[in-house]
Amino acid sequence: MIDHKDFMHGAALVAIADSEMFTALNRASVKYGHYVVNHDRHLFIKYNDGKGPGDYFFTFSGEDKERITSEAASLVFAVLVCGNEVVTGITREELSQLITLTISAASTVKVSAQQGRQLRISGPNGQLPLISRRSFPTRILDSGHGS
């Protein structure tokens, strides 16, 4: 039987593999959802099953935060799969603007995916500038900064 989380992660991975900027995909660790793309970009995929459009919540546990912050690579992303609505990716630096990565308490990030509108991504520490719904996977594959 195919596990549901494989379908959810597959939504992000297929979008990446279909990009002209894609060259390689590897599992990065024993942690499910941790991948290396193009040999230099570490992705931590999270998903929310919600039915869109609407708000999607993603909880980052203390263990999630430790894995994200301890990754030595400079290009680290949280990839957020919002049900069957949209996939987006944010840099580790952007994630750190939303939640405190240095504390072990769980923290939640919210993606507001209202129909026909850009994505609003927020957390207890603030909100990012609006992100285009069509920015994934280009946002993580283009340039050295992930912007």
mmCIF file of N, CA, C and O in Angstrom, residues 31-32 44-46 58-71 76 95 99 101 103-104 106-107:
data_model
loop_
_atom_site.group_PDB
_atom_site.id
_atom_site.type_symbol
_atom_site.label_atom_id
_atom_site.label_comp_id
_atom_site.label_asym_id
_atom_site.label_seq_id
_atom_site.Cartn_x
_atom_site.Cartn_y
_atom_site.Cartn_z
ATOM 1 N N LYS A 31 16.027 10.898 8.264
ATOM 2 C CA LYS A 31 14.809 11.660 8.546
ATOM 3 C C LYS A 31 13.935 11.694 7.301
ATOM 4 O O LYS A 31 14.359 12.166 6.248
ATOM 5 N N TYR A 32 12.708 11.168 7.410
ATOM 6 C CA TYR A 32 11.799 11.184 6.268
ATOM 7 C C TYR A 32 11.492 12.633 5.895
ATOM 8 O O TYR A 32 11.217 13.464 6.755
ATOM 9 N N PHE A 44 13.588 20.236 3.585
ATOM 10 C CA PHE A 44 12.840 19.583 4.643
ATOM 11 C C PHE A 44 11.369 19.762 4.280
ATOM 12 O O PHE A 44 10.835 20.871 4.370
ATOM 13 N N ILE A 45 10.731 18.684 3.818
ATOM 14 C CA ILE A 45 9.359 18.771 3.334
ATOM 15 C C ILE A 45 8.381 18.492 4.460
ATOM 16 O O ILE A 45 8.523 17.532 5.202
ATOM 17 N N LYS A 46 7.372 19.373 4.572
ATOM 18 C CA LYS A 46 6.267 19.200 5.508
ATOM 19 C C LYS A 46 4.977 19.317 4.704
ATOM 20 O O LYS A 46 4.943 20.010 3.707
ATOM 21 N N PHE A 58 1.655 24.404 9.782
ATOM 22 C CA PHE A 58 2.784 23.483 9.782
ATOM 23 C C PHE A 58 3.516 23.617 11.110
ATOM 24 O O PHE A 58 3.997 24.700 11.442
ATOM 25 N N THR A 59 3.603 22.523 11.840
ATOM 26 C CA THR A 59 4.271 22.544 13.136
ATOM 27 C C THR A 59 5.702 22.056 12.986
ATOM 28 O O THR A 59 5.949 20.996 12.405
ATOM 29 N N PHE A 60 6.619 22.837 13.515
ATOM 30 C CA PHE A 60 8.028 22.484 13.532
ATOM 31 C C PHE A 60 8.374 22.113 14.967
ATOM 32 O O PHE A 60 8.354 22.959 15.863
ATOM 33 N N SER A 61 8.652 20.827 15.173
ATOM 34 C CA SER A 61 9.000 20.329 16.505
ATOM 35 C C SER A 61 10.417 20.771 16.857
ATOM 36 O O SER A 61 11.169 21.263 16.003
ATOM 37 N N GLY A 62 10.787 20.561 18.097
ATOM 38 C CA GLY A 62 12.156 20.851 18.512
ATOM 39 C C GLY A 62 13.159 20.058 17.687
ATOM 40 O O GLY A 62 14.215 20.568 17.299
ATOM 41 N N GLU A 63 12.823 18.797 17.375
ATOM 42 C CA GLU A 63 13.700 17.957 16.561
ATOM 43 C C GLU A 63 13.806 18.511 15.135
ATOM 44 O O GLU A 63 14.896 18.551 14.564
ATOM 45 N N ASP A 64 12.678 18.951 14.573
ATOM 46 C CA ASP A 64 12.707 19.575 13.238
ATOM 47 C C ASP A 64 13.638 20.775 13.234
ATOM 48 O O ASP A 64 14.473 20.931 12.332
ATOM 49 N N LYS A 65 13.489 21.620 14.232
ATOM 50 C CA LYS A 65 14.300 22.838 14.308
ATOM 51 C C LYS A 65 15.781 22.508 14.432
ATOM 52 O O LYS A 65 16.622 23.141 13.785
ATOM 53 N N GLU A 66 16.089 21.509 15.255
ATOM 54 C CA GLU A 66 17.490 21.134 15.428
ATOM 55 C C GLU A 66 18.080 20.619 14.123
ATOM 56 O O GLU A 66 19.198 20.971 13.751
ATOM 57 N N ARG A 67 17.327 19.803 13.392
ATOM 58 C CA ARG A 67 17.826 19.280 12.109
ATOM 59 C C ARG A 67 18.046 20.415 11.113
ATOM 60 O O ARG A 67 19.032 20.427 10.378
ATOM 61 N N ILE A 68 17.123 21.355 11.072
ATOM 62 C CA ILE A 68 17.227 22.475 10.134
ATOM 63 C C ILE A 68 18.406 23.375 10.477
ATOM 64 O O ILE A 68 19.159 23.786 9.600
ATOM 65 N N THR A 69 18.586 23.667 11.760
ATOM 66 C CA THR A 69 19.676 24.569 12.153
ATOM 67 C C THR A 69 21.037 23.878 12.142
ATOM 68 O O THR A 69 22.046 24.528 11.916
ATOM 69 N N SER A 70 21.076 22.568 12.373
ATOM 70 C CA SER A 70 22.365 21.876 12.420
ATOM 71 C C SER A 70 22.896 21.527 11.034
ATOM 72 O O SER A 70 24.061 21.147 10.901
ATOM 73 N N GLU A 71 22.055 21.648 10.016
ATOM 74 C CA GLU A 71 22.504 21.355 8.656
ATOM 75 C C GLU A 71 23.556 22.381 8.254
ATOM 76 O O GLU A 71 23.308 23.585 8.255
ATOM 77 N N VAL A 76 19.372 25.844 2.666
ATOM 78 C CA VAL A 76 18.447 24.975 3.397
ATOM 79 C C VAL A 76 17.052 25.579 3.276
ATOM 80 O O VAL A 76 16.867 26.786 3.489
ATOM 81 N N LEU A 95 12.487 31.200 7.428
ATOM 82 C CA LEU A 95 11.838 30.451 8.503
ATOM 83 C C LEU A 95 12.216 31.029 9.858
ATOM 84 O O LEU A 95 11.371 31.158 10.750
ATOM 85 N N ILE A 99 9.692 31.863 13.115
ATOM 86 C CA ILE A 99 9.730 31.116 14.374
ATOM 87 C C ILE A 99 11.145 31.166 14.925
ATOM 88 O O ILE A 99 12.103 31.370 14.178
ATOM 89 N N LEU A 101 14.147 29.352 15.884
ATOM 90 C CA LEU A 101 14.699 28.027 15.612
ATOM 91 C C LEU A 101 15.593 27.513 16.733
ATOM 92 O O LEU A 101 15.886 26.326 16.788
ATOM 93 N N ILE A 103 14.959 27.511 20.027
ATOM 94 C CA ILE A 103 14.289 26.958 21.207
ATOM 95 C C ILE A 103 13.624 25.643 20.834
ATOM 96 O O ILE A 103 13.173 25.457 19.707
ATOM 97 N N SER A 104 13.577 24.717 21.800
ATOM 98 C CA SER A 104 13.098 23.372 21.490
ATOM 99 C C SER A 104 11.578 23.245 21.473
ATOM 100 O O SER A 104 11.055 22.251 20.991
ATOM 101 N N ALA A 106 7.842 23.447 20.243
ATOM 102 C CA ALA A 106 7.257 23.408 18.906
ATOM 103 C C ALA A 106 6.714 24.784 18.523
ATOM 104 O O ALA A 106 6.240 25.539 19.374
ATOM 105 N N SER A 107 6.796 25.100 17.256
ATOM 106 C CA SER A 107 6.298 26.374 16.727
ATOM 107 C C SER A 107 5.525 26.100 15.446
ATOM 108 O O SER A 107 5.831 25.165 14.715
#
